Coordinates of C-alpha atoms in Angstrom, one line a residue:
X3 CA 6.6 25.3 18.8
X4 CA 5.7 26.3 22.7
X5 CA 4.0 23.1 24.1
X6 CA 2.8 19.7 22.8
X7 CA 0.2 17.9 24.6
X8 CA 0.3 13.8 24.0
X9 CA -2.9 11.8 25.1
X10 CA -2.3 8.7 26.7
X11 CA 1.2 6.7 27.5
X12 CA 0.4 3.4 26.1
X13 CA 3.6 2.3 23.5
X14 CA 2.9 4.9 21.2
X15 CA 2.2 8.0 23.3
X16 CA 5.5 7.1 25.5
X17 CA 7.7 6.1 22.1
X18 CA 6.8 9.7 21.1
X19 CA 7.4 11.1 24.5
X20 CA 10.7 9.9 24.2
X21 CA 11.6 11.1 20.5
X22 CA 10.5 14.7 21.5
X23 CA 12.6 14.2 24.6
X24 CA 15.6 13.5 22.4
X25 CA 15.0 16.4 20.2
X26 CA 14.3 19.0 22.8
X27 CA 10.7 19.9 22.3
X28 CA 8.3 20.7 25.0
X29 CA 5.5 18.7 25.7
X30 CA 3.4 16.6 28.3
X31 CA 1.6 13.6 28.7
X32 CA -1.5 12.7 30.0
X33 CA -2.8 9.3 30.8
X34 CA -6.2 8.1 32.4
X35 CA -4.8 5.4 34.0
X36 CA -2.9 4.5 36.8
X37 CA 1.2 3.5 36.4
X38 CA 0.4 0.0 37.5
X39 CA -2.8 -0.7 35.5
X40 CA -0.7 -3.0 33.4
X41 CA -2.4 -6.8 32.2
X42 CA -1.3 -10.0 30.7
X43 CA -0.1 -9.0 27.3
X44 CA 2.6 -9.1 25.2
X45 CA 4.3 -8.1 21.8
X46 CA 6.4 -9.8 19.0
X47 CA 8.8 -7.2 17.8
X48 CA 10.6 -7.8 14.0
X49 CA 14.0 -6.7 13.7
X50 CA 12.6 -3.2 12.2
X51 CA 10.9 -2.4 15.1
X52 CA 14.3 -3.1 17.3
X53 CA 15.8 -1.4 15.5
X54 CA 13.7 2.0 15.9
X55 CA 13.6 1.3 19.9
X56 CA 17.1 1.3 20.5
X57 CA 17.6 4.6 19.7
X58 CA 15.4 5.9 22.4
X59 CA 16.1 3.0 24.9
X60 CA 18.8 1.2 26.1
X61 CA 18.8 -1.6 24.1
X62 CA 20.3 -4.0 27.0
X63 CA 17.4 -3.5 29.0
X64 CA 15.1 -4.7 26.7
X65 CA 16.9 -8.1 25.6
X66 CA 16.8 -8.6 29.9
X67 CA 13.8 -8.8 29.8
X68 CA 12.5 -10.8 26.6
X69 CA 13.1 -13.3 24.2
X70 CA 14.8 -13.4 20.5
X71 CA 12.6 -16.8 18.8
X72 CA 14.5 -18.8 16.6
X73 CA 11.4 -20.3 14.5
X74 CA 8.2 -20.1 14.2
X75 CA 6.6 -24.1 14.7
X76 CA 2.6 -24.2 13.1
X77 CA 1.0 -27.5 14.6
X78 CA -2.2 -28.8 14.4
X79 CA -4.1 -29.1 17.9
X80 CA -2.9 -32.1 18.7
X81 CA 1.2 -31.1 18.7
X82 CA 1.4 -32.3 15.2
X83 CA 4.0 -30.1 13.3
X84 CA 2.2 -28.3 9.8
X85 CA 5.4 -26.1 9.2
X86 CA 8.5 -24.3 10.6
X87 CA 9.9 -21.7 9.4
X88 CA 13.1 -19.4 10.8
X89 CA 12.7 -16.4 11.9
X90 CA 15.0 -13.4 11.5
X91 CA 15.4 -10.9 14.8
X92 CA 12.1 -11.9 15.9
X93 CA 11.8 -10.3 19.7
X94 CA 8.7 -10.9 22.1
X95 CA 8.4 -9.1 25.2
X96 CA 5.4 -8.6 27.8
X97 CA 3.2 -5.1 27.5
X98 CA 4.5 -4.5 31.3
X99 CA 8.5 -4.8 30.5
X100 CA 8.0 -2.7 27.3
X101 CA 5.9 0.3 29.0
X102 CA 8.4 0.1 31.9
X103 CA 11.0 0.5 30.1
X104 CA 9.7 3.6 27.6
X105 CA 8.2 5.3 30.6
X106 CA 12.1 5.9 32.1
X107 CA 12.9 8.0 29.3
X108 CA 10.4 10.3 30.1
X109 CA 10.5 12.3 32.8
X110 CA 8.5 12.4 35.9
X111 CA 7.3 16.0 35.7
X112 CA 6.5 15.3 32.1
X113 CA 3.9 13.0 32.5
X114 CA 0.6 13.3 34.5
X115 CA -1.4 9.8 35.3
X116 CA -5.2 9.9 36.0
X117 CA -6.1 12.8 34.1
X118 CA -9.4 12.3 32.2
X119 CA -9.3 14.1 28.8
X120 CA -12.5 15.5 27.1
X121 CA -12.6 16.9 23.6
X122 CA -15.0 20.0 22.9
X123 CA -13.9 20.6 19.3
X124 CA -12.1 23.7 17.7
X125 CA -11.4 27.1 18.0
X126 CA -9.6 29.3 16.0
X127 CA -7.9 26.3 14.9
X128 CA -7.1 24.7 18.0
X129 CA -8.8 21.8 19.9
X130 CA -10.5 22.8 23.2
X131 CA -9.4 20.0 25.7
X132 CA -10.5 19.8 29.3
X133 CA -8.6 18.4 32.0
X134 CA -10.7 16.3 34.5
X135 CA -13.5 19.0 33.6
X136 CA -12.5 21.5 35.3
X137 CA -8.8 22.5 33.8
X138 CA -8.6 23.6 30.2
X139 CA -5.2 22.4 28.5
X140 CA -3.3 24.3 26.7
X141 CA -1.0 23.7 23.7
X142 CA -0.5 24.4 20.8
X143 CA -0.4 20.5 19.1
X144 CA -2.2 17.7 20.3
X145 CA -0.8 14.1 19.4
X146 CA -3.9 11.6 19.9
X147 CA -2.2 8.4 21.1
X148 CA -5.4 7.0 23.2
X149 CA -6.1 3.6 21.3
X150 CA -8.1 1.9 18.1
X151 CA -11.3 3.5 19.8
X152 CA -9.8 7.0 20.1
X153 CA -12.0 8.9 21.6
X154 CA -10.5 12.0 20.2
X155 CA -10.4 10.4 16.8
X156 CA -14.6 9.8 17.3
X157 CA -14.9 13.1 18.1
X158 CA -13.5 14.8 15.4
X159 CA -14.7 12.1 12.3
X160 CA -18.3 11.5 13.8
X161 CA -19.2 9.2 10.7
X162 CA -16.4 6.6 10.5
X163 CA -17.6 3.0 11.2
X164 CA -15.8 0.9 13.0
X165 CA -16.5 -3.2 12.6
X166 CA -15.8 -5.9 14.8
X167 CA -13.4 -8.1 13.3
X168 CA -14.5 -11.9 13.4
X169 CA -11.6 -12.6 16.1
X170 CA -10.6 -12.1 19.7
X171 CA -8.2 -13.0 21.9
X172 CA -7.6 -14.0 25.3
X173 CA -3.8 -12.8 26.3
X174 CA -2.0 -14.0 29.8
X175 CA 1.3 -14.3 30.9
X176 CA 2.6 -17.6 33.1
X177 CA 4.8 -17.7 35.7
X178 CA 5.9 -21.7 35.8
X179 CA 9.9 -22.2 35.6
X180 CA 9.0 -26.1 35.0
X181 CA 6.5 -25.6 32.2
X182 CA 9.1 -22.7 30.8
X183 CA 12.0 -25.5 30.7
X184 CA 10.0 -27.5 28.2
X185 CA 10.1 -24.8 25.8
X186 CA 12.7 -23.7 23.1
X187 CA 12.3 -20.2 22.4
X188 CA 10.4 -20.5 19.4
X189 CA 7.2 -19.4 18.4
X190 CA 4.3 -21.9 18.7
X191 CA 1.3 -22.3 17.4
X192 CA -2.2 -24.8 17.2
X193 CA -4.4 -24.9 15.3
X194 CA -7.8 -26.3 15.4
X195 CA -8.6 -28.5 12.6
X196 CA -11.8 -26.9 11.6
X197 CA -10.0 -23.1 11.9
X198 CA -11.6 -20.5 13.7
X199 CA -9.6 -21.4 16.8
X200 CA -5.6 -21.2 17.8
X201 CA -3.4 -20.9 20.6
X202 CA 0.2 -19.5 20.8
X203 CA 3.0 -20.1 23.4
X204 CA 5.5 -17.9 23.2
X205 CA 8.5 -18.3 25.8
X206 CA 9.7 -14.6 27.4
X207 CA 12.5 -15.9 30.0
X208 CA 13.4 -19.1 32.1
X209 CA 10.5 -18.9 34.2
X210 CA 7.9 -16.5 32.2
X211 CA 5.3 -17.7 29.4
X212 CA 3.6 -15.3 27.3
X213 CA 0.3 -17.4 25.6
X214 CA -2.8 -16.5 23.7
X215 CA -5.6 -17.6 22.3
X216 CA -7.6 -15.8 19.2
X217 CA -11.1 -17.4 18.3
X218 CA -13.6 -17.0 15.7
X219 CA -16.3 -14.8 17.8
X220 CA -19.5 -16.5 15.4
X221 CA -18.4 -19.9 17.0
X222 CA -16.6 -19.2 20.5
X223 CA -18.1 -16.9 23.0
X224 CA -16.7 -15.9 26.3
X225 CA -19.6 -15.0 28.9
X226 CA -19.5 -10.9 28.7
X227 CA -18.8 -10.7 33.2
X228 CA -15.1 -11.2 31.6
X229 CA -14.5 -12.5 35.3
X230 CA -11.6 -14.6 35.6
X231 CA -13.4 -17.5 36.4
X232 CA -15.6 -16.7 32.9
X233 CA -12.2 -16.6 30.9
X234 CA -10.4 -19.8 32.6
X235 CA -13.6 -21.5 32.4
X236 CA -13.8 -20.5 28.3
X237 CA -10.0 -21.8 28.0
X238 CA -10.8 -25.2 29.0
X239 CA -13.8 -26.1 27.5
X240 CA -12.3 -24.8 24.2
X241 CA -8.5 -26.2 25.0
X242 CA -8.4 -29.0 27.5
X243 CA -8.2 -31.6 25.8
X244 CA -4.9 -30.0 23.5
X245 CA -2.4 -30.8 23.0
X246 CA -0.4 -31.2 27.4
X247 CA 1.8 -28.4 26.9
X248 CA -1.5 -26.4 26.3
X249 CA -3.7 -27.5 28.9
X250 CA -0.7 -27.3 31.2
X251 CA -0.7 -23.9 30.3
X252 CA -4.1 -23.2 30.9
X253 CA -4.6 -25.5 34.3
X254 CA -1.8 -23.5 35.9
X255 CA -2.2 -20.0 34.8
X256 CA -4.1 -17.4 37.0
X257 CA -6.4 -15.2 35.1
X258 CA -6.9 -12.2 37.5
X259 CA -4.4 -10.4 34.7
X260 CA -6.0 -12.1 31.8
X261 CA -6.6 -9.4 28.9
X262 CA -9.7 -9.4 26.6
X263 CA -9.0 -8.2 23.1
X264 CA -12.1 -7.7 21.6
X265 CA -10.8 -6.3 18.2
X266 CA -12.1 -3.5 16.0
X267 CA -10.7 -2.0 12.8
X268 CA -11.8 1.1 10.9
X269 CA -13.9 0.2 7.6
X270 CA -12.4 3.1 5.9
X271 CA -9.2 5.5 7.7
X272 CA -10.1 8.5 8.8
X273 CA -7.1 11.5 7.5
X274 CA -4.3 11.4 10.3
X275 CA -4.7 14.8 11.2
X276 CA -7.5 17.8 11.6
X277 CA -6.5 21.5 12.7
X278 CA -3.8 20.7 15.2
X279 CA -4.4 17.3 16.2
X280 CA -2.2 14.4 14.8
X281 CA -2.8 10.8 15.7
X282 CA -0.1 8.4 15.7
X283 CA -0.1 4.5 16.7
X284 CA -3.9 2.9 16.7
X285 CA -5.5 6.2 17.5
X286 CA -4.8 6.3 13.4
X287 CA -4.7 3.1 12.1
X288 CA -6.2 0.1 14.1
X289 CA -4.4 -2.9 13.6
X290 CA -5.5 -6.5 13.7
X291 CA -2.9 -8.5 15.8
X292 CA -2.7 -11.0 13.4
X293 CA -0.2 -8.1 11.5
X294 CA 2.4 -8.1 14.6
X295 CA 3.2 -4.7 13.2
X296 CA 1.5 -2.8 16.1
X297 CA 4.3 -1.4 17.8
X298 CA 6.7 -1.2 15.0
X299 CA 4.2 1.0 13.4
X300 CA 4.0 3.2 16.6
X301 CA 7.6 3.5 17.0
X302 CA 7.6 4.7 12.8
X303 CA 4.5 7.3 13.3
X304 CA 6.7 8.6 16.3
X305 CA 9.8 8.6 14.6
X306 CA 8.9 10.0 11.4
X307 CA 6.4 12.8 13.4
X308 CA 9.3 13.9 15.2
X309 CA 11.7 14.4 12.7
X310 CA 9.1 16.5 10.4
X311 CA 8.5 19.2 13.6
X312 CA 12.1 18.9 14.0
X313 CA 12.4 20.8 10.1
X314 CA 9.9 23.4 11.7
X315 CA 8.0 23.4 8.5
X316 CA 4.3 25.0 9.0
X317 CA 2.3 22.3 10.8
X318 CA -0.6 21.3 8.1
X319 CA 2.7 20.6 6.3
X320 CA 3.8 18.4 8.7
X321 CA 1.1 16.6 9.2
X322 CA 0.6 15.9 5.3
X323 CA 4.1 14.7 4.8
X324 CA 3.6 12.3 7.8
X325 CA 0.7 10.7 6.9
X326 CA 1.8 10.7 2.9
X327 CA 5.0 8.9 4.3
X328 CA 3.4 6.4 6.8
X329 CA 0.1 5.5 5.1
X330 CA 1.0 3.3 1.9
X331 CA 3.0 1.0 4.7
X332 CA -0.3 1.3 6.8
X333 CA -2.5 0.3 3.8
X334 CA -0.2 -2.5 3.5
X335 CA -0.5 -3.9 7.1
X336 CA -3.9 -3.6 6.6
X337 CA -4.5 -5.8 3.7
X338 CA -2.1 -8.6 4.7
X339 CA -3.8 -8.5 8.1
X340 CA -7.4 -9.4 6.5
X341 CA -5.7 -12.1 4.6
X342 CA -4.3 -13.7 7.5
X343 CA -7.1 -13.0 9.3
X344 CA -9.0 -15.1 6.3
X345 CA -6.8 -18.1 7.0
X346 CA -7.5 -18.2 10.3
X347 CA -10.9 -18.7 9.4
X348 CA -10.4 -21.7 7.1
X349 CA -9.7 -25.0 8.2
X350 CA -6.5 -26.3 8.9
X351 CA -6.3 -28.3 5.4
X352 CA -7.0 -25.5 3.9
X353 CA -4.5 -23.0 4.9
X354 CA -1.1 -22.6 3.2
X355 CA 1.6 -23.8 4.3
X356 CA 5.2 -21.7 5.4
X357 CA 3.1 -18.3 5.9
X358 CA 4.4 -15.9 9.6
X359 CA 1.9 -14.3 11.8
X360 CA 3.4 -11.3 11.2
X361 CA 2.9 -8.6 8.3
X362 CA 5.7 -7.4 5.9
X363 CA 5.8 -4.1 4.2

């Protein structure tokens, strides 16, 4: 295989970047957006998912630069604990740290930022890509790693339908050394009594909060300017009068960095492949964040892609063993996701006890 072309160097375009790197196979990368264009948002990694990054990373770095959590604490809005429950090589780290540290495998040569990718279908089997309009790339496979609304992926399956789904989130990270010695690193969670609205607090070093807040979009709504004075305005109508740790939080963050995750999933999956374009991460399979499995799943679609063109097998081959071996643990995410998703929803006397945020295969 003569050249590989990989479409944007969020988690999953730069975990691949870094398996083919490993494996001596030629590619690049192109990303829209600028090195630094990185907000307030964060990751929970299971012990699956560390497991697959330390053999492309240096494990040492990461650990620097998170948190392992210890238990996972459900409380109702008021700080009443619901539940605990221990967690097992549970790891949370900020979006920043992680793409940081992915992005020093790669090599600087290999990867070209602010470079604007448009799709013109297929020729003779291959997708026509243009650079910027103006430069046509060439390669001979094309990994879509550009998001849940791949524009690539829209492009190629013109009818699939993607669907809000009835929850959004407001991510932010908190700098506050006094607020971050009040909290055990544990995973934390409220709940509003009447569902539909939560907010997590998740504690990445001694001075560094990670927190979010996902709410039912038919009750809560978040004025569309998405300026931060919209957002911080939204967090304490909905959560001043929390539980203090919360509206501590809230009070003292800044929100210039403040991420909106208005969240989409596909009503039906598209197949992860067409001619000679594969899509790994959520440019294949969107998933809701109540899963947790986002960038374990990534780090998988990379892993397993890799070691496929590694056997050099004809590359519709490839691509059909790699999506039969990662979609019945996609299907999976997928269905426990909507039934988390469904608790959410309910009110808190109605949800079960002793469930994790976080999807299981």
């Amino acid at each position: 295989m003569s050249k590989v072309a990989i479409i944007g160097a969020g988690v999953s375009g730069l975990s691949m970047a870094n398996y083919l790197e490993n494996n001596n196979i030629n590619y690049h990368l192109y990303e829209r957006r600028t090195p630094n264009d990185l907000k307030g948002h964060g990751f929970i990694l299971p012990k699956e998912g560390i497991e697959f990054l330390s053999s492309i990373i240096n494990i040492d770095d990461l650990y620097e630069k998170g948190s392992f959590l210890k238990k996972y604490i459900h409380y109702s809005q008021s700080g009443e604990v619901i539940s605990e429950k221990d967690l097992d090589d549970v790891f949370v780290v900020s979006r920043s740290a992680l793409i940081e540290i992915l992005a020093k495998g790669v090599p600087a040569e290999k990867i070209s930022y602010e470079k604007t990718v448009n799709f013109n279908g297929f020729s003779e089997g291959k997708a026509n890509i243009m650079l910027d309009e103006t430069t046509t790339l060439e390669a001979d496979l094309v990994i879509a790693s550009d998001g849940s609304r791949s524009r690539i992926r829209r492009n190629i399956f013109q009818d699939e339908v993607m669907k809000a789904v009835l929850e959004n989130e407001v991510v932010n990270i908190i700098e506050n050394e006094e607020l971050a010695s009040q909290i055990e690193s544990n995973f934390l969670k409220y709940h509003h009594e009447n569902g539909g609205l939560t907010f997590g607090v998740l504690k990445l070093s001694a001075y560094k909060i990670l927190w979010y807040c996902q709410f039912d979009i038919t009750k809560f709504f978040i004025n569309e300017d998405y300026t931060p004075d919209c957002i911080r305005q939204f967090m304490l109508d909905n959560f001043g009068d929390w539980n203090p740790l919360i509206s501590s939080i809230i009070e003292g963050s800044s929100y210039n960095n403040a991420h909106i995750w208005r969240v989409y999933e596909l009503e039906k999956l598209n197949p992860f492949y067409h001619e000679n374009v594969v899509f790994i991460g959520d440019a294949a399979h969107p998933l809701i964040p109540f899963t947790s499995q986002g960038v374990t799943s990534a780090l998988k679609d990379s892993f397993t892609l890799t070691n496929l063109l590694v056997e050099g097998n004809d590359l519709q081959e490839t691509f059909r063993k790699y999506e039969e071996e990662r979609r019945p643990e996609i299907d999976i995410h997928i269905k426990n996701g909507r039934a988390l998703l469904e608790q959410f929803l309910l009110p808190l006397s109605e949800q079960p006890k002793n469930t994790l945020p976080i999807s299981y295969k």
